[in-house]
mmCIF file of C-alpha atoms in Angstrom:
data_model
loop_
_atom_site.group_PDB
_atom_site.id
_atom_site.type_symbol
_atom_site.label_atom_id
_atom_site.label_comp_id
_atom_site.label_asym_id
_atom_site.label_seq_id
_atom_site.Cartn_x
_atom_site.Cartn_y
_atom_site.Cartn_z
ATOM 1 C CA UNK A 210 38.044 6.092 -144.468
ATOM 2 C CA UNK A 211 36.765 9.629 -143.857
ATOM 3 C CA UNK A 212 36.333 10.244 -147.610
ATOM 4 C CA UNK A 213 34.447 6.969 -147.932
ATOM 5 C CA UNK A 214 31.954 7.972 -145.237
ATOM 6 C CA UNK A 215 31.506 11.391 -146.805
ATOM 7 C CA UNK A 216 30.870 9.849 -150.220
ATOM 8 C CA UNK A 217 28.400 7.414 -148.691
ATOM 9 C CA UNK A 218 26.557 10.295 -147.022
ATOM 10 C CA UNK A 219 26.394 12.206 -150.314
ATOM 11 C CA UNK A 220 25.023 9.176 -152.161
ATOM 12 C CA UNK A 221 22.454 8.626 -149.406
ATOM 13 C CA UNK A 222 21.259 12.243 -149.531
ATOM 14 C CA UNK A 223 21.017 12.155 -153.329
ATOM 15 C CA UNK A 224 18.942 8.974 -153.169
ATOM 16 C CA UNK A 225 16.538 10.611 -150.731
ATOM 17 C CA UNK A 226 16.238 13.736 -152.886
ATOM 18 C CA UNK A 227 15.604 11.763 -156.072
ATOM 19 C CA UNK A 228 13.124 9.450 -154.394
ATOM 20 C CA UNK A 229 10.921 12.224 -153.069
ATOM 21 C CA UNK A 230 9.557 13.717 -156.267
ATOM 22 C CA UNK A 231 6.028 15.075 -156.262
ATOM 23 C CA UNK A 232 3.355 13.590 -158.478
ATOM 24 C CA UNK A 233 1.026 15.753 -160.542
ATOM 25 C CA UNK A 234 -2.577 14.758 -161.198
ATOM 26 C CA UNK A 235 -4.568 16.574 -163.884
ATOM 27 C CA UNK A 236 -8.357 17.020 -163.743
ATOM 28 C CA UNK A 237 -10.596 17.759 -166.729
ATOM 29 C CA UNK A 238 -14.364 17.344 -166.635
ATOM 30 C CA UNK A 239 -14.368 16.287 -170.309
ATOM 31 C CA UNK A 240 -12.493 13.090 -169.476
ATOM 32 C CA UNK A 241 -9.352 14.029 -171.414
ATOM 33 C CA UNK A 242 -7.079 14.017 -168.339
ATOM 34 C CA UNK A 243 -6.098 11.704 -165.487
ATOM 35 C CA UNK A 244 -9.284 12.415 -163.501
ATOM 36 C CA UNK A 245 -12.792 13.742 -164.206
ATOM 37 C CA UNK A 246 -13.451 15.102 -160.701
ATOM 38 C CA UNK A 247 -11.215 17.116 -158.418
ATOM 39 C CA UNK A 248 -12.089 14.927 -155.435
ATOM 40 C CA UNK A 249 -10.977 11.740 -157.198
ATOM 41 C CA UNK A 250 -7.557 13.311 -157.798
ATOM 42 C CA UNK A 251 -7.358 14.634 -154.227
ATOM 43 C CA UNK A 252 -8.164 11.144 -152.921
ATOM 44 C CA UNK A 253 -4.936 9.733 -154.389
ATOM 45 C CA UNK A 254 -2.713 12.784 -153.852
ATOM 46 C CA UNK A 255 -0.241 12.814 -150.993
ATOM 47 C CA UNK A 256 2.004 15.318 -149.282
ATOM 48 C CA UNK A 257 3.942 17.325 -151.867
ATOM 49 C CA UNK A 258 1.708 16.301 -154.782
ATOM 50 C CA UNK A 259 0.014 18.768 -157.129
ATOM 51 C CA UNK A 260 -3.546 18.578 -158.458
ATOM 52 C CA UNK A 261 -3.937 20.756 -161.552
ATOM 53 C CA UNK A 262 -7.495 21.528 -162.649
ATOM 54 C CA UNK A 263 -8.221 22.425 -166.270
ATOM 55 C CA UNK A 264 -10.640 25.233 -167.116
ATOM 56 C CA UNK A 265 -14.313 24.770 -166.365
ATOM 57 C CA UNK A 266 -16.821 24.825 -163.529
ATOM 58 C CA UNK A 267 -16.671 21.960 -161.058
ATOM 59 C CA UNK A 268 -19.619 21.487 -158.690
ATOM 60 C CA UNK A 269 -18.018 19.626 -155.799
ATOM 61 C CA UNK A 270 -17.669 19.783 -152.036
ATOM 62 C CA UNK A 271 -13.953 19.051 -151.560
ATOM 63 C CA UNK A 272 -11.983 17.422 -148.783
ATOM 64 C CA UNK A 273 -8.228 17.610 -149.142
ATOM 65 C CA UNK A 274 -5.214 16.543 -147.139
ATOM 66 C CA UNK A 275 -2.642 18.941 -145.808
ATOM 67 C CA UNK A 276 0.420 19.351 -148.007
ATOM 68 C CA UNK A 277 -1.367 18.935 -151.347
ATOM 69 C CA UNK A 278 -1.310 21.823 -153.837
ATOM 70 C CA UNK A 279 -4.534 22.529 -155.733
ATOM 71 C CA UNK A 280 -4.041 24.823 -158.726
ATOM 72 C CA UNK A 281 -5.754 25.949 -161.902
ATOM 73 C CA UNK A 282 -4.131 25.241 -165.243
ATOM 74 C CA UNK A 283 -5.600 28.438 -166.725
ATOM 75 C CA UNK A 284 -5.871 30.894 -163.855
ATOM 76 C CA UNK A 285 -8.554 31.484 -161.269
ATOM 77 C CA UNK A 286 -10.974 33.184 -163.681
ATOM 78 C CA UNK A 287 -11.077 30.123 -165.952
ATOM 79 C CA UNK A 288 -11.530 27.469 -163.260
ATOM 80 C CA UNK A 289 -14.431 27.675 -160.818
ATOM 81 C CA UNK A 290 -15.098 25.329 -157.910
ATOM 82 C CA UNK A 291 -18.745 25.618 -156.862
ATOM 83 C CA UNK A 292 -18.998 24.102 -153.386
ATOM 84 C CA UNK A 293 -22.802 23.903 -153.599
ATOM 85 C CA UNK A 294 -23.147 26.466 -150.820
ATOM 86 C CA UNK A 295 -20.605 24.780 -148.528
ATOM 87 C CA UNK A 296 -17.644 26.626 -147.119
#
């Protein structure tokens, strides 16, 4: 009985780990990715998700949820977010 409970606990923990994978949303202003604007990708992203922004300059004032990763696909020098004077 003890082994059965342990096995059940292991299966339960594995199911939780497999079911909690992060989604990645890709942004490209040319339209060749999942989203054209960063904000549209941030609007669907949840805790643990990643929004990857392809190179370019994006003129947007962003609002993002806690727990979402925003990253450049090509490094900070290749991807610029111009907040139109907002901080």
